[in-house]
Each structure stands twice: as structure tokens, then as C-alpha cells.
Tab-separated table of C-alpha atoms in Angstrom:
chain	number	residue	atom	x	y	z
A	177	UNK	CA	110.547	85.167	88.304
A	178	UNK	CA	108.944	86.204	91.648
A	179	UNK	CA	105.597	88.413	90.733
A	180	UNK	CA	106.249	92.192	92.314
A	181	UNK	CA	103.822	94.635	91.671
A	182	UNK	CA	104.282	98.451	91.472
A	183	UNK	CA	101.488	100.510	93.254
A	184	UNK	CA	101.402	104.350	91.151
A	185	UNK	CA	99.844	107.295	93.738
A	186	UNK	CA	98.218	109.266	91.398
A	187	UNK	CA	94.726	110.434	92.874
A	188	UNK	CA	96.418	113.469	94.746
A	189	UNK	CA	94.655	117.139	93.870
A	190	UNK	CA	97.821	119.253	92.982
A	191	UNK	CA	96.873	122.347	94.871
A	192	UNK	CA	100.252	123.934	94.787
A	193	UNK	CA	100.845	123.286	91.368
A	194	UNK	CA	97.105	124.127	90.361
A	195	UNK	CA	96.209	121.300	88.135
A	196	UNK	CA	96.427	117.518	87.519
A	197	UNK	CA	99.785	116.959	87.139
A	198	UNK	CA	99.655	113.398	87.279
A	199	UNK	CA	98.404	113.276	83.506
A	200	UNK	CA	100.421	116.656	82.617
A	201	UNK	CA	102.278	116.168	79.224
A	202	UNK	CA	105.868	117.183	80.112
A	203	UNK	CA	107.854	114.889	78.156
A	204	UNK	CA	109.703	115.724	74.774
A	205	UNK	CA	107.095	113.445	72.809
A	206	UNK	CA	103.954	114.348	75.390
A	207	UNK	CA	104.792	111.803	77.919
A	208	UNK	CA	103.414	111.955	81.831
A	209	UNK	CA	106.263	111.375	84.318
A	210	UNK	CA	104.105	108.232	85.309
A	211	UNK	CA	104.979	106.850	81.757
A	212	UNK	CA	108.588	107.077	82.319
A	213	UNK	CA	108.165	105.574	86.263
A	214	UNK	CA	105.802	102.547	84.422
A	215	UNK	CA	108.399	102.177	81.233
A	216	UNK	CA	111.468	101.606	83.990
A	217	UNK	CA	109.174	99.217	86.188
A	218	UNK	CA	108.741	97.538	83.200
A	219	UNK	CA	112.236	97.272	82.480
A	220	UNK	CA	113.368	96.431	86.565
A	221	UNK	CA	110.906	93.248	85.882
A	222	UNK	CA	108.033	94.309	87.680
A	223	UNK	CA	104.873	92.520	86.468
A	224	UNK	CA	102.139	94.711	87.399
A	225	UNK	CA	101.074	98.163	88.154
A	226	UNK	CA	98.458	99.068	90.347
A	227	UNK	CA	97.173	103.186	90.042
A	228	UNK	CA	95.053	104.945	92.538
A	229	UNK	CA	93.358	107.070	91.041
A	230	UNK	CA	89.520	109.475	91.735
A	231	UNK	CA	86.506	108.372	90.248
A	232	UNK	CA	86.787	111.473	88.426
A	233	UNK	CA	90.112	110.869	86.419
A	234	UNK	CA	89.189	107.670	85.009
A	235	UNK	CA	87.966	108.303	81.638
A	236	UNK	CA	91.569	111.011	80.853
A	237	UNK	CA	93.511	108.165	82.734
A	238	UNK	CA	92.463	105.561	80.682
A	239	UNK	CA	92.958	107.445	77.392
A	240	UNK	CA	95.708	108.826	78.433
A	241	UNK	CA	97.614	106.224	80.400
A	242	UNK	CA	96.297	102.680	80.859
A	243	UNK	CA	95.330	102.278	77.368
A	244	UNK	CA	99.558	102.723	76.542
A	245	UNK	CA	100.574	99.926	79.256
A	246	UNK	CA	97.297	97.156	79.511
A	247	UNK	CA	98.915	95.232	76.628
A	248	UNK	CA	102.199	95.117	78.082
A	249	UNK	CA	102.249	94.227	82.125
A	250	UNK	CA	99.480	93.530	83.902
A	251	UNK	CA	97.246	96.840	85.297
A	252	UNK	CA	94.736	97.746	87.825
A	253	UNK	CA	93.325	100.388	89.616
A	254	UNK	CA	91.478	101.048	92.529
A	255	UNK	CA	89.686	104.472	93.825
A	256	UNK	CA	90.894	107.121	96.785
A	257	UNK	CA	87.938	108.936	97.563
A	258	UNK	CA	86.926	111.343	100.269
A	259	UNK	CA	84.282	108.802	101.595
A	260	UNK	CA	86.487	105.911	101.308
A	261	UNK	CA	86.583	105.197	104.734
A	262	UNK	CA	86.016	101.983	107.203
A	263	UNK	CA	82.754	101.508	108.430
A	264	UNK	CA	81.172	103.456	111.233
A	265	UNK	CA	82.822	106.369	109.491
A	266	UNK	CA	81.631	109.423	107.795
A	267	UNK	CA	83.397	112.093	105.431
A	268	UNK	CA	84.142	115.879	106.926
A	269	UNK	CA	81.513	117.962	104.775
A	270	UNK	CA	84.270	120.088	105.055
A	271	UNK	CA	87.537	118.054	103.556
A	272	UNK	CA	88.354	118.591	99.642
A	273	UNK	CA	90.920	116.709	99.405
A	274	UNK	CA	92.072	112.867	100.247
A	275	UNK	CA	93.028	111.677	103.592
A	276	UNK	CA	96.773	110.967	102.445
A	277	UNK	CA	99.523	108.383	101.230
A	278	UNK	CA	99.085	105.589	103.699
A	279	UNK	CA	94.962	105.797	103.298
A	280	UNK	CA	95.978	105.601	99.078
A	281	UNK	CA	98.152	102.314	100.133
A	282	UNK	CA	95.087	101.220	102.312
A	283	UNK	CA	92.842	101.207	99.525
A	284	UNK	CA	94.613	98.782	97.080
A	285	UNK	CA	95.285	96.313	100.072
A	286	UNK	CA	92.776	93.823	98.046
A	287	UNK	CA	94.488	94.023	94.692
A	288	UNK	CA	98.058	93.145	96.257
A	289	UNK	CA	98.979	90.097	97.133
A	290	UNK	CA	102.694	90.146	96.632
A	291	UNK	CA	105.861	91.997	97.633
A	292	UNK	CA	105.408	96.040	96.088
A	293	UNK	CA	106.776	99.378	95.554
A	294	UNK	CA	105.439	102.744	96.324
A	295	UNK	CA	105.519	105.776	94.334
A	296	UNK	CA	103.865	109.473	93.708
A	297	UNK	CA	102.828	109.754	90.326
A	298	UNK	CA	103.897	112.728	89.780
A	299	UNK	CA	108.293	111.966	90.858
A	300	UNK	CA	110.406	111.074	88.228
A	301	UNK	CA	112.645	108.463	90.001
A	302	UNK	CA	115.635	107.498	87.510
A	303	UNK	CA	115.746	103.281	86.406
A	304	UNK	CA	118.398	102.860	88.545
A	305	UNK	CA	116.241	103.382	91.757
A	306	UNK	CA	113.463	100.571	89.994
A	307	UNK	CA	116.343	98.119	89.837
A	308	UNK	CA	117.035	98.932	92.944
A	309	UNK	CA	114.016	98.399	94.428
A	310	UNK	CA	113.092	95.335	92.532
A	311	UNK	CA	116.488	93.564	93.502
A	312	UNK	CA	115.292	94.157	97.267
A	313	UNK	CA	111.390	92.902	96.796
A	314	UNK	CA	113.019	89.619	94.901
A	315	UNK	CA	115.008	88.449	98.213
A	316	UNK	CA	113.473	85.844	100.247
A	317	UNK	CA	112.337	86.789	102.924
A	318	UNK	CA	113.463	84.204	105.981
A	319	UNK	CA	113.646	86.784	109.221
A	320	UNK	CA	111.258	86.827	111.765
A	321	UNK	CA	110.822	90.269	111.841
A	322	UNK	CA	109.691	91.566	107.963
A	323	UNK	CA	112.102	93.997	106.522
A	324	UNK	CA	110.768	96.940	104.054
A	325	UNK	CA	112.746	99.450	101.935
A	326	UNK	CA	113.192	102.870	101.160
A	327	UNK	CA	114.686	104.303	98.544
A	328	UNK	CA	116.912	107.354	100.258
A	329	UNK	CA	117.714	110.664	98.677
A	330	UNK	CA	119.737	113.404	99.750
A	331	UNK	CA	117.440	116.285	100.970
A	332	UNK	CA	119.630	119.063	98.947
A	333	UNK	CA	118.524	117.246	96.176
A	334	UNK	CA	115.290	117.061	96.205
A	335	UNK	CA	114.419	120.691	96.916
A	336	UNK	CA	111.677	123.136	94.532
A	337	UNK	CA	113.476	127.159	93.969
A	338	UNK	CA	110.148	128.092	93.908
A	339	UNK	CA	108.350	127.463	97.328
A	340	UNK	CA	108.225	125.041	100.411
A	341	UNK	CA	108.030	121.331	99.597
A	342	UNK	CA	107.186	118.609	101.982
A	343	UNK	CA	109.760	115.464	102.788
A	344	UNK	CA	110.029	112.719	105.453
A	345	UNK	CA	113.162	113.537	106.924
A	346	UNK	CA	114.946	110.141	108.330
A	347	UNK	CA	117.120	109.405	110.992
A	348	UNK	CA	119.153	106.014	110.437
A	349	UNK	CA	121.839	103.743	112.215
A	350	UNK	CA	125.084	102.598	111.468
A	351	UNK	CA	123.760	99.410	109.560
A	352	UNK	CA	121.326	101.945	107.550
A	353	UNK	CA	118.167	101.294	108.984
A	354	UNK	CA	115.681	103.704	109.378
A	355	UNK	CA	115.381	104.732	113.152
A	356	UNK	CA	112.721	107.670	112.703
A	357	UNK	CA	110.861	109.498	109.995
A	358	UNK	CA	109.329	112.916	110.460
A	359	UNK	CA	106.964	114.596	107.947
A	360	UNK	CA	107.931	118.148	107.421
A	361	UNK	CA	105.846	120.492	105.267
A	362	UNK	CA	107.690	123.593	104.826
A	363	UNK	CA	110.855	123.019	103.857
A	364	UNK	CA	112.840	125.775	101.669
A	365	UNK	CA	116.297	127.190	101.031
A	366	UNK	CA	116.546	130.341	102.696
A	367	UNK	CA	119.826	132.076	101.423
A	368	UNK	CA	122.424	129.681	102.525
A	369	UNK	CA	120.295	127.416	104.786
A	370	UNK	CA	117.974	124.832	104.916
A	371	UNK	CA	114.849	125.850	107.062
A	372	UNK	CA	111.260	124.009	108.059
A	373	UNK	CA	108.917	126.133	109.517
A	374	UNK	CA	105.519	125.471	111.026
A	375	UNK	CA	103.592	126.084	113.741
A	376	UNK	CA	106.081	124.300	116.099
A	377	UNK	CA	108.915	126.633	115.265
A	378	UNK	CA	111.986	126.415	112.804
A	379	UNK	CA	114.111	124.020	112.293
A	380	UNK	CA	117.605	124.223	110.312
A	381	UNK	CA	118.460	120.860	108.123
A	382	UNK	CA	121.972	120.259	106.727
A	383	UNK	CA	121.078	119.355	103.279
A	384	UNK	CA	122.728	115.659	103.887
A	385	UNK	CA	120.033	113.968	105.515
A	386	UNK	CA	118.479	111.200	104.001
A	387	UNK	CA	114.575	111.981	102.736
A	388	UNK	CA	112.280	110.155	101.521
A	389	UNK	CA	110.374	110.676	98.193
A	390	UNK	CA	107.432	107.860	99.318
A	391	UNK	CA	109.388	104.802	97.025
A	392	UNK	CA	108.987	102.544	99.325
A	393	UNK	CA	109.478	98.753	99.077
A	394	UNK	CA	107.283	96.379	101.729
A	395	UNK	CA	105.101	92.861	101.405
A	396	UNK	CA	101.680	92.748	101.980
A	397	UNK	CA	102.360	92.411	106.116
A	398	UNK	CA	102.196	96.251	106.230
A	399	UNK	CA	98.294	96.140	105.152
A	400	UNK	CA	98.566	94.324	108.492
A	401	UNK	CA	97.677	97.256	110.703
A	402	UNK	CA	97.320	100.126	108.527
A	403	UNK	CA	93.475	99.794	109.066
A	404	UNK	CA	93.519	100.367	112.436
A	405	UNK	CA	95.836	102.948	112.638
A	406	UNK	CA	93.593	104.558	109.942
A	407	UNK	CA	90.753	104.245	112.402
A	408	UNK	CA	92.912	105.531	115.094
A	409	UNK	CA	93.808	108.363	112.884
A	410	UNK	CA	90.394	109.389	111.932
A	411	UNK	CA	88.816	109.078	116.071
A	412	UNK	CA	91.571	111.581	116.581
A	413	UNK	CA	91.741	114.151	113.440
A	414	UNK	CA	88.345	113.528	111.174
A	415	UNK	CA	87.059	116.874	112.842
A	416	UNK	CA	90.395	118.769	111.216
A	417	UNK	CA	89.874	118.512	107.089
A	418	UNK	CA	93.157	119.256	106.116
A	419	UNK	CA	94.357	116.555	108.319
A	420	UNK	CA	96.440	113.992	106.834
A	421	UNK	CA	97.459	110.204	107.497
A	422	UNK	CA	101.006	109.991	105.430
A	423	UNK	CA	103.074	107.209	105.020
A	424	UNK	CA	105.326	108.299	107.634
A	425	UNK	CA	102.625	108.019	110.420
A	426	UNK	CA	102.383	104.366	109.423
A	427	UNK	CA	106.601	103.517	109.208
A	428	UNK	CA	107.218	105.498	112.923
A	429	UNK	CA	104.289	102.809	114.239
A	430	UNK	CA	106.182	99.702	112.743
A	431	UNK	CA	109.416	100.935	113.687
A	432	UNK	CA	108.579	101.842	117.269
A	433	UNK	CA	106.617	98.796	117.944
A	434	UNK	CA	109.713	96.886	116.502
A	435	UNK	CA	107.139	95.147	113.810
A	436	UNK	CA	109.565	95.529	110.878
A	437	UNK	CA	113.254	96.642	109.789
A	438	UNK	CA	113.325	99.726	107.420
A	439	UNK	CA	116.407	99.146	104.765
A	440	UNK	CA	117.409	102.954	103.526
A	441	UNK	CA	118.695	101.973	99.804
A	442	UNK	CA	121.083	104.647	99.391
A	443	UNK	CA	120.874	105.516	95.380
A	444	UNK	CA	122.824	108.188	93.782
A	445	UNK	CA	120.011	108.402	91.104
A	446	UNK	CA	118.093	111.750	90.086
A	447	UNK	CA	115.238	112.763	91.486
A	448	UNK	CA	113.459	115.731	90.175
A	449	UNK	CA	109.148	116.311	90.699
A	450	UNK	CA	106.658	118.993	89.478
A	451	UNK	CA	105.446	120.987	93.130
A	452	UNK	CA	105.135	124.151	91.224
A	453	UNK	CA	103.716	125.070	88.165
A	454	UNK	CA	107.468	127.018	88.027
A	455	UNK	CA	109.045	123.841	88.317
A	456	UNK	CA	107.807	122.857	84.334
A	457	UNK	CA	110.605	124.209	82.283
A	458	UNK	CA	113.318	122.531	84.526
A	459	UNK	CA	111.081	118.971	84.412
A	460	UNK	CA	111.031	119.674	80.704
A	461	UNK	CA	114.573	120.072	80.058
A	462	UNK	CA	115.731	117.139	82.212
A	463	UNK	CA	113.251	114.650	80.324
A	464	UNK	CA	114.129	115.867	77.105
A	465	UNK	CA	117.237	115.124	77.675
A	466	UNK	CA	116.276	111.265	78.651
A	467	UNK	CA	115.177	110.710	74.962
């Protein structure tokens, strides 16, 4: 069986749900919503996870997750930290928290060597998006161009009742390939509409469009140039600390310079995620009804 690895987000600071709800204990039986994401990896046939994680989690995350899964697929992590950045580089005194997705996939590019998925730690995805996802990272790969995945849920979907929630909002083409992505921050119900705002304006979405909830399938040709855009991304923003270099900034450069072909999987599974402390009981429920 081909080797595909799993790659777990999980060093993010929480600051709208005020905690570390990576290792919060939501399910029925105390369970993390990483331990159901690593139990249906396990089941899709993935054969190893790789976490980033902060220096400062490890000793709860290894109690509290890696010390469940080390004897049964192969684990790893590696650390997303404010000064993890390429040389000639120095941290904003002023940032608290990390730089972003794409720098978290930039920091495991030496402990991936095969075809992998992409995930937030703190999503609960459904098994049928993992078997979704590892029937794509299995095919051969024979184009010229490299193809990567996402998995595609409906923004209506995917939305918190209590607050704004931030989604990469995709544009695709008749053979469902992803033409654009754009990261928007603010997005709520408002009444009977959809609505972004930010300091560009407002913008009203249908509910329909296809978002993306960072699973992500791709081979280890995306590490390809995600260094220098990181560099890029830092000559232009390290002065801002609440600036951000998110997956999407990374999938617009590959799809613009026609380096790869994005796949949208469409998958009718559930997503549901923790944004807001409010969001709990709902989390809850749902899970306990998994068991």
C-alpha cells in the first residue's frame, strides 16, 4: 500500500475560543476532536501522522494524545514557533501568535516525504472525507503538471451562530477545479444573509459556494516554493504582527502561475468545529452521538 501521511495543525492559540482547544475533552468518553480525525485516518489507511504543535504543548500533547496513537501508526511532530523563520529573519517583538497555516505546512517539509493531507486540529471532518482524501493521494500521479485536492464544503454549512468565522471561499470550473481562493475573516449570518465584512467593504455570499476547511490533499512538490513565498511574505508584512501567511496565499500562487491543478472533492460529509467557546454544547451533542 502506497505510504500517505496525515499532517494534524494543532499549534494554533484559540483566541476566539479562549483556550487550547486542540486538547479540549469534548467527546462522550473525553476524546479531543483530533482523536476522532487520527482514529478515521487510521481507518482511510493512512500510515502516519505528523502534528505541529508549540514547544509549550508538548508535555499535555504527549499525555494526552501521542501516547494513545504511537503504538498504532507511525507519529511525529515538529514545532511552529514565533521565531521559526528562514534565515536572515527575525521575530516581530510585537507578534503573539504564529505566522499561519502555510508557515505550519512549511515547518514539517523535512518529516514528509510522501503524498499528505492537511487538517486543523481542532475540525471534526466525518470518515467519509478521510476516504476521500486517501483514495485521491493513492492515484499515480503521471501528468506533467501535479494535481492537489481539496476537500469542498458548502459554506452554509460550515457557519458558527455565535460570531464571525473565517473560510477560503473558492471559485471553480466546470471540470471542478479550483480557479481562485480568497481568505475571508468575517463571515456571519446576518438575518437572512450571508455577509463578510472587513476593511474593504461587505460582501454578500449565497451560502452555496464551495469553502474550504484547510483538508487539503498535495505531494511533497508544494514544499517546492512555499519557502520563498514565505520570504516574500515576511519582506512585505513582518512589520504588521497580526499578519498572516494562510494556505490560501500559497494555492492562488500555484494556481496563477499554472504550477498545479486543484481537484475540489465535493463530499456531502459533516463538518462541524469549535470557534467559540458557545459552540461546545452543539460539538458535544454531535460527537456523542458518533459513539
Amino acid at each position: 500500500m502506497k505510504d500517505i501521511t496525515l499532517l494534524i495543525l494543532a499549534a494554533g492559540m484559540g483566541s476566539r475560543y479562549g483556550g487550547l482547544k486542540q486538547l479540549a475533552e469534548l467527546g462522550p468518553n473525553g476524546e479531543t476532536i483530533m482523536d476522532y480525525s487520527v482514529d478515521d485516518a487510521i481507518a482511510a489507511g493512512f500510515t502516519k501522522v505528523v502534528f505541529v504543535i508549540r514547544k509549550s504543548m508538548q508535555e499535555a500533547f504527549e499525555a494526552q494524545i501521542l501516547s494513545k496513537y504511537k503504538h498504532k501508526i507511525k507519529c511525529e511532530y515538529v514545532y511552529q514557533e514565533l521565531d521559526s523563520l528562514p534565515e536572515g529573519f527575525h521575530q516581530n517583538p510585537e507578534r503573539e501568535k504564529p505566522y499561519g497555516t502555510a508557515h505550519a505546512i512549511l515547518v514539517a517539509k523535512d518529516a514528509i516525504k510522501e503524498p499528505f493531507a492537511v487538517i486543523n486540529a481542532d475540525d471534526f471532518y466525518s470518515r467519509k472525507a478521510f476516504v476521500a482524501m486517501a483514495d485521491f493521494l493513492r492515484q499515480p500521479t503521471y501528468n506533467e503538471k501535479p494535481v492537489f485536492a481539496m476537500i469542498g464544503y458548502q459554506l452554509k454549512n460550515t457557519l458558527s451562530e455565535h460570531g464571525t468565522v473565517a473560510r477560503g471561499v473558492c471559485q471553480a470550473n466546470e471540470n471542478r477545479e479550483l480557479v481562485s481562493i480568497t481568505e475571508m475573516t468575517k463571515i456571519q449570518r446576518i438575518g437572512n444573509t450571508i455577509q463578510n465584512t472587513d476593511e474593504k467593504g461587505t460582501v454578500t455570499l449565497t451560502g452555496d459556494e464551495p469553502v474550504s476547511m484547510n483538508f487539503w490533499g498535495f505531494t511533497p512538490y508544494f514544499f517546492t516554493f512555499l519557502n520563498d513565498l514565505f520570504v516574500q511574505f515576511l519582506k512585505e508584512n513582518n512589520n504588521n504582527s497580526k499578519s498572516e501567511f494562510p494556505i490560501p496565499t500559497a494555492i492562488n500562487y500555484f494556481i496563477t502561475n499554472r504550477l498545479a491543478t486543484i481537484k475540489i472533492i465535493d463530499c456531502d460529509a459533516v463538518w462541524f468545529g469549535v470557534t467559540y467557546q458557545e459552540d461546545k454544547p452543539l460539538v458535544m451533542e454531535r460527537l456523542a452521538l458518533l459513539s
